[in-house]
PDB file of C-alpha atoms in Angstrom:
ATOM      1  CA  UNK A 133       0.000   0.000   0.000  1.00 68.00           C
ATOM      2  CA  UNK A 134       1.268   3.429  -0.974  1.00 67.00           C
ATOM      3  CA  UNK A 135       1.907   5.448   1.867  1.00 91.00           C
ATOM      4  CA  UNK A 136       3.457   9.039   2.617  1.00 95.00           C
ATOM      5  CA  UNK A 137       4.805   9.809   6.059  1.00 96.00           C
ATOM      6  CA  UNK A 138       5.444  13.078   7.866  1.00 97.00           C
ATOM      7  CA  UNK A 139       7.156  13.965  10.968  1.00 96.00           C
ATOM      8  CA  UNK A 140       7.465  15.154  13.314  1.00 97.00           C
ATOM      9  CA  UNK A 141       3.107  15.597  13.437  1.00 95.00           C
ATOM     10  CA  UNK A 142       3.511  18.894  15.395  1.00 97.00           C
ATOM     11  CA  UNK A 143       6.372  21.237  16.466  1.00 97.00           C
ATOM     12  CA  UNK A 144       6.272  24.325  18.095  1.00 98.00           C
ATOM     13  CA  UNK A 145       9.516  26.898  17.831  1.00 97.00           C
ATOM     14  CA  UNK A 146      10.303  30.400  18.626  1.00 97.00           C
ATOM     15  CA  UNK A 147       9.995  33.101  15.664  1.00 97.00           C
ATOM     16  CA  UNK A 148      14.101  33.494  14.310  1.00 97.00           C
ATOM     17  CA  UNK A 149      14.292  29.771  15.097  1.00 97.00           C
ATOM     18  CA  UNK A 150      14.899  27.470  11.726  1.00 98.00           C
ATOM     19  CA  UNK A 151      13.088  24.218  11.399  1.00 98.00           C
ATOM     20  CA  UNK A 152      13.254  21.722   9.097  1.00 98.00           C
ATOM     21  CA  UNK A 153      10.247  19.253   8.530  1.00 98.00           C
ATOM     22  CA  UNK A 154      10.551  15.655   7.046  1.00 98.00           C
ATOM     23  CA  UNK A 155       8.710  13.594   4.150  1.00 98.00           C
ATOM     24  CA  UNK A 156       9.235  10.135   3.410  1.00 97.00           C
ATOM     25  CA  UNK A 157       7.548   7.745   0.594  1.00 96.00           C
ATOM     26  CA  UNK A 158       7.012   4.417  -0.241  1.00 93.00           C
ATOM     27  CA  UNK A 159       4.747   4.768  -3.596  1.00 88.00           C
ATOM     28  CA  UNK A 160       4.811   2.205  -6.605  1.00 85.00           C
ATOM     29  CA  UNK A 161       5.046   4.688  -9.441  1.00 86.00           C
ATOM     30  CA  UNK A 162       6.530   8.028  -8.203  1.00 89.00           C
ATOM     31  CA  UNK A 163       6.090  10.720 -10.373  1.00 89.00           C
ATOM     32  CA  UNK A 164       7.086  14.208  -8.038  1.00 91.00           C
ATOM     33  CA  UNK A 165       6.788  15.408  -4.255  1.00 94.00           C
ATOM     34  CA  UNK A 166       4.785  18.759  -3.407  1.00 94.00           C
ATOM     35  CA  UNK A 167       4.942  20.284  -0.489  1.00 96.00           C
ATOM     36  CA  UNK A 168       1.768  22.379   0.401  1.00 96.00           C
ATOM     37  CA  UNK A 169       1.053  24.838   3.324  1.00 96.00           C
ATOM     38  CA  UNK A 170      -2.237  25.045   4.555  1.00 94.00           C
ATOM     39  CA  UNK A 171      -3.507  28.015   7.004  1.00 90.00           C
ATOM     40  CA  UNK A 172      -7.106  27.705   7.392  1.00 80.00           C
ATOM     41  CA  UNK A 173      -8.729  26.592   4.198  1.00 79.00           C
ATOM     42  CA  UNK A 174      -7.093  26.282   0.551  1.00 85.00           C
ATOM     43  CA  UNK A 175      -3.581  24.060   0.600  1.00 91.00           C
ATOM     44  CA  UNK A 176      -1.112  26.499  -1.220  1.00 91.00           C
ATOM     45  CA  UNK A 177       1.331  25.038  -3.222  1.00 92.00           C
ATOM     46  CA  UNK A 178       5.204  25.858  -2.157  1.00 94.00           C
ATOM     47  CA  UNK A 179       7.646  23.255  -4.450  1.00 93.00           C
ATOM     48  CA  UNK A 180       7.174  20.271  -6.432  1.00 92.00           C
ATOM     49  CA  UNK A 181      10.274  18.062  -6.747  1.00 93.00           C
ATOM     50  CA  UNK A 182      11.035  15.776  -9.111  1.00 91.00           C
ATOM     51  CA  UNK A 183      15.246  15.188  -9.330  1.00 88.00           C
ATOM     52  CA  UNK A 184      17.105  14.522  -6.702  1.00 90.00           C
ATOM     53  CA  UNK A 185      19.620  16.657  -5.309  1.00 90.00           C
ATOM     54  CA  UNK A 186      18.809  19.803  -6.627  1.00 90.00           C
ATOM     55  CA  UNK A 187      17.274  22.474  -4.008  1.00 92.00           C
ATOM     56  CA  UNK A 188      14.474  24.084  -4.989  1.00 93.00           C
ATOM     57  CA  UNK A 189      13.919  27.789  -2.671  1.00 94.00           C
ATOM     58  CA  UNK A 190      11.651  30.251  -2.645  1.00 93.00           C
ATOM     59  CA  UNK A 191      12.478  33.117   0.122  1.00 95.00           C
ATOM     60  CA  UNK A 192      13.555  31.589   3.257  1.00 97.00           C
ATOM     61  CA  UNK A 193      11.455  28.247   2.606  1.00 97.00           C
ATOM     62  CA  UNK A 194      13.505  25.497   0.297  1.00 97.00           C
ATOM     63  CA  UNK A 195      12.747  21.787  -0.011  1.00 97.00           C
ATOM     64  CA  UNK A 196      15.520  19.002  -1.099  1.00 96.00           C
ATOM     65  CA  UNK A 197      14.333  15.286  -2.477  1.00 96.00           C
ATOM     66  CA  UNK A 198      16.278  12.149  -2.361  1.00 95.00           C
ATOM     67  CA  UNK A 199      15.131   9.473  -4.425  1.00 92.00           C
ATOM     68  CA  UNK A 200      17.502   6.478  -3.373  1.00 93.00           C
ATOM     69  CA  UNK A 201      16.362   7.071   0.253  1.00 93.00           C
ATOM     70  CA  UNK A 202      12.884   8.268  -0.460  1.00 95.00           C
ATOM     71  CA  UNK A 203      12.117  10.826   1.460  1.00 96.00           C
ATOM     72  CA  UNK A 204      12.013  14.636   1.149  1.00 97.00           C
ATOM     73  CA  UNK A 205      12.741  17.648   3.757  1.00 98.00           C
ATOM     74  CA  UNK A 206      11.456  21.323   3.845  1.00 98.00           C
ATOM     75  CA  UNK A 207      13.100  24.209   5.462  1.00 98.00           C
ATOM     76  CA  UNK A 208      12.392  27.535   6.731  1.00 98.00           C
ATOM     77  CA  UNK A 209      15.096  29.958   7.823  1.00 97.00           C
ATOM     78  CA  UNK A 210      14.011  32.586  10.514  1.00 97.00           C
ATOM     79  CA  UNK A 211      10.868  31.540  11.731  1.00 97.00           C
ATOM     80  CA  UNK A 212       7.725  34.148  11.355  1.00 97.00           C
ATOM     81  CA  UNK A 213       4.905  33.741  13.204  1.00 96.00           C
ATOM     82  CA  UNK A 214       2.939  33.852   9.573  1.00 95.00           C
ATOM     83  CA  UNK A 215       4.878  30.202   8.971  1.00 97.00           C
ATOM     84  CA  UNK A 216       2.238  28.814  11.198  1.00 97.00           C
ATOM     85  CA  UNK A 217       0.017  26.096   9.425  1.00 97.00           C
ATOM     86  CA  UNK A 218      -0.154  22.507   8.380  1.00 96.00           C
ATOM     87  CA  UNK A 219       2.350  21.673   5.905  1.00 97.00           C
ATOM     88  CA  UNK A 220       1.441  18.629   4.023  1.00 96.00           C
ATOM     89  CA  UNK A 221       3.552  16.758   1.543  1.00 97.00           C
ATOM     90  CA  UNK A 222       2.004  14.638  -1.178  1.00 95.00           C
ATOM     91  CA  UNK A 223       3.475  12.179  -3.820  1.00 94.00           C
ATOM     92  CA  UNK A 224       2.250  12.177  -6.803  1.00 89.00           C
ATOM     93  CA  UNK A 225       1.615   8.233  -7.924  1.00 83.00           C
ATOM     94  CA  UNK A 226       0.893   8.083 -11.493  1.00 76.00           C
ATOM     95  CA  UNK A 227      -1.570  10.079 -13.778  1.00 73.00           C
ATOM     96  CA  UNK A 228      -3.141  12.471 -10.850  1.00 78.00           C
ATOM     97  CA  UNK A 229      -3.158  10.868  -8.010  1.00 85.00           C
ATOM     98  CA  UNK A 230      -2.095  12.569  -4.710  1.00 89.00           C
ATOM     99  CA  UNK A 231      -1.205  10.399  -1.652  1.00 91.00           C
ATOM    100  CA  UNK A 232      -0.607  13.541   1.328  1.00 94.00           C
ATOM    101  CA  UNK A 233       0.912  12.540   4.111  1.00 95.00           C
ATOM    102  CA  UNK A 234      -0.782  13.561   7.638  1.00 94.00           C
ATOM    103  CA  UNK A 235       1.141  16.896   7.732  1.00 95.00           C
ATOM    104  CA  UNK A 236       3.054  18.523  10.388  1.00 97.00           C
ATOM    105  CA  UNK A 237       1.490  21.335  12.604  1.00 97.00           C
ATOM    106  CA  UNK A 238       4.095  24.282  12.661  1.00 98.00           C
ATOM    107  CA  UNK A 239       3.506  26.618  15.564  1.00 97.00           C
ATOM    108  CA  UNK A 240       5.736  29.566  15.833  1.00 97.00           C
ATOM    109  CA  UNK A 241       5.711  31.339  19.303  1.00 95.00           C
ATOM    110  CA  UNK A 242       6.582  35.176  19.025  1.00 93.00           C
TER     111      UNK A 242
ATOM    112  CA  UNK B 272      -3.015  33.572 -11.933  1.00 56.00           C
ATOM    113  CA  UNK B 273      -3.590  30.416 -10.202  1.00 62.00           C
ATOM    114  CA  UNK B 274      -7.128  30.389  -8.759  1.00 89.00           C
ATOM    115  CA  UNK B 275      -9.523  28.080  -8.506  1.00 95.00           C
ATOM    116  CA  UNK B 276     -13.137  29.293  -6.915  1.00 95.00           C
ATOM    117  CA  UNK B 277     -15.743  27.658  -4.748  1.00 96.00           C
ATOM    118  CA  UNK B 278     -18.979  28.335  -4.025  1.00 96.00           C
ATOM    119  CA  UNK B 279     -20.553  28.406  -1.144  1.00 96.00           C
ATOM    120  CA  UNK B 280     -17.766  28.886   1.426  1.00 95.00           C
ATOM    121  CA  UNK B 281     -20.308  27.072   4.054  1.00 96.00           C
ATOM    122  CA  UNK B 282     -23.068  24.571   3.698  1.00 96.00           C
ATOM    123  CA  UNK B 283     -25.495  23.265   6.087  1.00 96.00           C
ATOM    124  CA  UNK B 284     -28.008  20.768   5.042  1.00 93.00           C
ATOM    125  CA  UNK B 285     -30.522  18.224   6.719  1.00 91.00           C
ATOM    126  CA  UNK B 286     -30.004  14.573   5.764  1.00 90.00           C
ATOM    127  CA  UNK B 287     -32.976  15.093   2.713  1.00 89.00           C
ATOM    128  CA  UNK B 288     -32.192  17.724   1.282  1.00 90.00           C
ATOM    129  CA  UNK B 289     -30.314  17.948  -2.410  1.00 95.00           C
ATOM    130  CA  UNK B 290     -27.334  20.708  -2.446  1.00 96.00           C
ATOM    131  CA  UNK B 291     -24.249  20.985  -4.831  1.00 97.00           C
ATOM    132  CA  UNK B 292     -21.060  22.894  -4.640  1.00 98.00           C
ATOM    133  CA  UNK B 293     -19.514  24.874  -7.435  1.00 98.00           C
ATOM    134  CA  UNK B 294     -15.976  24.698  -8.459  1.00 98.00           C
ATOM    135  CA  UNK B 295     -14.380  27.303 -10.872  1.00 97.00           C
ATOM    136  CA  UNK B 296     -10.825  28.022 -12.703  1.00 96.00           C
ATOM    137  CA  UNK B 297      -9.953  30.058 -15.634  1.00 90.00           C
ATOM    138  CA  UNK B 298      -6.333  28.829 -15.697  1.00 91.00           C
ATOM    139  CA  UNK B 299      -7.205  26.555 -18.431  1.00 91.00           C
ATOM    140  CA  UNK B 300      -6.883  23.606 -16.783  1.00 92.00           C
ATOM    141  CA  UNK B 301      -8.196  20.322 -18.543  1.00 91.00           C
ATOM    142  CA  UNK B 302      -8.144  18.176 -15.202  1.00 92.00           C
ATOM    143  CA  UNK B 303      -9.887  19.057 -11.828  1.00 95.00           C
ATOM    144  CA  UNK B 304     -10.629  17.125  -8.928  1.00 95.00           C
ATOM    145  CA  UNK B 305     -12.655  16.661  -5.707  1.00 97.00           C
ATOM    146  CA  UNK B 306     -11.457  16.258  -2.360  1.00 96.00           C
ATOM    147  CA  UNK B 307     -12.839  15.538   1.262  1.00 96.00           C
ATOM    148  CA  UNK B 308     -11.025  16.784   3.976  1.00 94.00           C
ATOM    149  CA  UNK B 309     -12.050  15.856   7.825  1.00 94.00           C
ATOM    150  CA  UNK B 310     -10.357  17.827  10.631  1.00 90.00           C
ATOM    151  CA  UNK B 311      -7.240  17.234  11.335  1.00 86.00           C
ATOM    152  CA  UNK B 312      -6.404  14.739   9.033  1.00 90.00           C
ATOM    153  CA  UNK B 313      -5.184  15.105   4.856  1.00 91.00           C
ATOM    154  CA  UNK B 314      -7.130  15.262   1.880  1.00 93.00           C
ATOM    155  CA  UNK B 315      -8.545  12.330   0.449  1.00 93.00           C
ATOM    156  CA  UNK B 316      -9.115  12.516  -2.913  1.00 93.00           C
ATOM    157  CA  UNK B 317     -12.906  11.851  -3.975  1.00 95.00           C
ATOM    158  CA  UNK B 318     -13.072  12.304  -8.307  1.00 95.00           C
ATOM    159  CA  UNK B 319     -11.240  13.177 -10.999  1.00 93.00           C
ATOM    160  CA  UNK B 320     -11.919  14.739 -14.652  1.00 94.00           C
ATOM    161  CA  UNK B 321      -9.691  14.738 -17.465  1.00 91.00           C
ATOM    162  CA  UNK B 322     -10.980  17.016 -20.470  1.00 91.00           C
ATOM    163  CA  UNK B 323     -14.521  16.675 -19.167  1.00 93.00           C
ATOM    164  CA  UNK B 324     -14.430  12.928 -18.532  1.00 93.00           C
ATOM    165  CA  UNK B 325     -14.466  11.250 -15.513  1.00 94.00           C
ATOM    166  CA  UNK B 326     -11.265   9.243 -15.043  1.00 90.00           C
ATOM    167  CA  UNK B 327     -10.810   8.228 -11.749  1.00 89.00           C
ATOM    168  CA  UNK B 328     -13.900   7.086  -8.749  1.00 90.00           C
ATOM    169  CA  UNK B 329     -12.290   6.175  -5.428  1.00 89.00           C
ATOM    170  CA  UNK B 330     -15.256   4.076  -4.138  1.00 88.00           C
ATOM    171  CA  UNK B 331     -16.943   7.079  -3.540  1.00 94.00           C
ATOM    172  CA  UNK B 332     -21.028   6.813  -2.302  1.00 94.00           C
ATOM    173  CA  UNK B 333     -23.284   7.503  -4.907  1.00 94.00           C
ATOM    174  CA  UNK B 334     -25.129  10.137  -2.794  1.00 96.00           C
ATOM    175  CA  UNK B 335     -21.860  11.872  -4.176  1.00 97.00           C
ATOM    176  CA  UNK B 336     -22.496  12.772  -7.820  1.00 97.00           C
ATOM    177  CA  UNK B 337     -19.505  14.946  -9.388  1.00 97.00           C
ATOM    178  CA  UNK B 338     -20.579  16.852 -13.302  1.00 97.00           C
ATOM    179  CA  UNK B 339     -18.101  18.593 -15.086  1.00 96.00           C
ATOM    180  CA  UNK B 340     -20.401  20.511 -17.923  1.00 94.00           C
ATOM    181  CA  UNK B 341     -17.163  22.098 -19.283  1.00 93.00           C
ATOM    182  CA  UNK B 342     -13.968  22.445 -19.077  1.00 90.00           C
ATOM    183  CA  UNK B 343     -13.860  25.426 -16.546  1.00 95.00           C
ATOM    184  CA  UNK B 344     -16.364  24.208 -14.217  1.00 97.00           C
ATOM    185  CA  UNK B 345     -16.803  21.085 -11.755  1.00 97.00           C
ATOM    186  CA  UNK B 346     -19.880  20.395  -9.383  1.00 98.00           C
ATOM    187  CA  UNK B 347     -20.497  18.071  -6.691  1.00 98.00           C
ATOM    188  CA  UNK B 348     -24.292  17.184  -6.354  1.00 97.00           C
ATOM    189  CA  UNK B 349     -25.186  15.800  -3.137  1.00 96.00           C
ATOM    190  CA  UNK B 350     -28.113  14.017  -1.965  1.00 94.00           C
ATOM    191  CA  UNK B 351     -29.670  11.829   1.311  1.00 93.00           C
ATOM    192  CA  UNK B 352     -25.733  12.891   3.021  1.00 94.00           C
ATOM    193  CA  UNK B 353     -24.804  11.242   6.671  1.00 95.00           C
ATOM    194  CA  UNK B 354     -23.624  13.148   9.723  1.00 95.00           C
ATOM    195  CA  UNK B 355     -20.483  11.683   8.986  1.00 95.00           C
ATOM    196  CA  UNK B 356     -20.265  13.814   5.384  1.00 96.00           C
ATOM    197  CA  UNK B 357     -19.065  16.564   7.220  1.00 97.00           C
ATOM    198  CA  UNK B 358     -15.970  17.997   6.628  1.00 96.00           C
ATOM    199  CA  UNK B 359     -13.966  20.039   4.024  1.00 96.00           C
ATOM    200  CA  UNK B 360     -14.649  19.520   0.116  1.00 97.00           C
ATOM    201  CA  UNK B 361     -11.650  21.160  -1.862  1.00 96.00           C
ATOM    202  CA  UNK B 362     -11.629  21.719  -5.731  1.00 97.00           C
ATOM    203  CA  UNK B 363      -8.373  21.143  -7.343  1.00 95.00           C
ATOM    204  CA  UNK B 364      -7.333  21.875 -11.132  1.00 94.00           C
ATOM    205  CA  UNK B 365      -4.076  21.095 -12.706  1.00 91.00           C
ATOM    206  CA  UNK B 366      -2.975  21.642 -16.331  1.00 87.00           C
ATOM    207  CA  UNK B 367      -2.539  18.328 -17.543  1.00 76.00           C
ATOM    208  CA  UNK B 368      -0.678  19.006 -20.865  1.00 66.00           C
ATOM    209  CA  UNK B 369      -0.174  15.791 -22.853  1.00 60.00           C
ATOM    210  CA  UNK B 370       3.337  14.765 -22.750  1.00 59.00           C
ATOM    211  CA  UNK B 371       3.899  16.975 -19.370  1.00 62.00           C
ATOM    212  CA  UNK B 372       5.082  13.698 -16.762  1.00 60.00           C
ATOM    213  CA  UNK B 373       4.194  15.516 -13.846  1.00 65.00           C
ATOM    214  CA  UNK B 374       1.170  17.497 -12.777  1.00 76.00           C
ATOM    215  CA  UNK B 375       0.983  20.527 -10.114  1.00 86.00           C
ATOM    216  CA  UNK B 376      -2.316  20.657  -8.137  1.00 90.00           C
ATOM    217  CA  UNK B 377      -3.600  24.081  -7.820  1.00 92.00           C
ATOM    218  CA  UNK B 378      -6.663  24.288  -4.600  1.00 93.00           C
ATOM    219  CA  UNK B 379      -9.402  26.095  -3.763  1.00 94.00           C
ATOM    220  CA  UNK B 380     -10.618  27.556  -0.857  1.00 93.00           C
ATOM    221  CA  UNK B 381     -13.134  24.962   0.078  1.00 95.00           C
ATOM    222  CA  UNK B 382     -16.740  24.193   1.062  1.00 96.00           C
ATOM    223  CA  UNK B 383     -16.927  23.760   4.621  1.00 96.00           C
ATOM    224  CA  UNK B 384     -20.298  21.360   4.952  1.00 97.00           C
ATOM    225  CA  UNK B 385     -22.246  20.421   7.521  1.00 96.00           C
ATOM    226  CA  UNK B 386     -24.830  17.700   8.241  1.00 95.00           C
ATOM    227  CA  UNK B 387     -27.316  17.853  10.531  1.00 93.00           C
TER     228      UNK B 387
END
């Protein structure tokens, strides 16, 4: 069975504190990782990663993937307290389909 | 522009009545999809459509009924819903190029629904 895991499920930090939150896969026909941050409704999409090894950033968020080891990690640099949310990674396992992982609850304390 | 629309923002309905949400994007996507989402947990997804056709069904209840009349717009028609319906419907759209290998989601804000 296909399955995405997260972790850690919830972490709480201090704003200027950097976290990094983890991803890993077992999915029979991997096709790219997307990592998604979700405030109260809409998931927003940060990164989708498809190669391994090459960092993908966008301001002080970036995401790396490693295929041989299957998994997937997401930073942020200088916490705001606007980085709270869910952030939910999903594999994408053939034509369409999304398999998200259970997310991790980021919490950061001004 | 990357939105995708969804009307209404909150539903409440009695366990006989008929309802359906809306689901809009003018990205010119040719696949969308419907999701459930319960509280604290992922989404699940419910339906796809590729160019107006429904491609995938995960064994979802027929008192779900998805229509895609055209390429911009998905609905979800629901009828005779459980308690247990509850929870958060997102509308997704991607572009689904042919020959593209991988496909980036794009959400909407949701429907929250409730059951009573």
């Amino acid at each position: 069975e296909d399955k995405v895991v997260q972790s850690p499920l919830s972490l709480v930090v201090h704003e200027g504190d950097t976290v990094t939150l983890n991803c890993s896969y077992e999915v029979t026909n991997f096709r790219s990782l997307l990592w998604y941050k979700q405030e109260k409704k809409a998931p927003t999409f940060l990164f989708m990663l498809t190669s391994s090894g090459i960092e993908k950033k966008s301001g002080r968020l970036s995401s790396i993937l490693d295929k041989k080891e299957l998994f997937s990690i997401l930073n942020i640099t200088a916490t705001q307290t606007g980085d709270s949310a869910i952030y939910l990674c999903a594999v994408e396992e053939g034509a369409q389909k999304l398999v998200f992982g259970q997310g991790t609850r980021l919490t950061i304390n001004p | 522009d990357t939105e995708v629309t969804q009307t209404p923002k909150h539903l409440v309905m009695g366990m006989t009545n008929k309802k359906s949400l809306k689901c809009e994007q003018h990205m010119g996507h040719r696949a969308m999809y419907w999701y459930k989402q319960k509280a604290k947990k992922p989404p699940e997804l419910m339906f796809v459509y590729s160019y107006e056709k429904l491609s995938i069904n995960e064994s979802v209840p027929s008192r779900f009924s998805p229509e895609c009349p055209n390429s911009s717009l998905l609905n979800l028609h629901l009828h005779a819903l459980q308690p247990e319906d509850s929870a958060l419907y997102l509308c997704a759209s991607s572009q689904m190029s042919r020959g593209l290998s991988t496909d980036t989601q794009y959400f909407g804000p949701g429907t929250r629904l409730t059951v009573l």
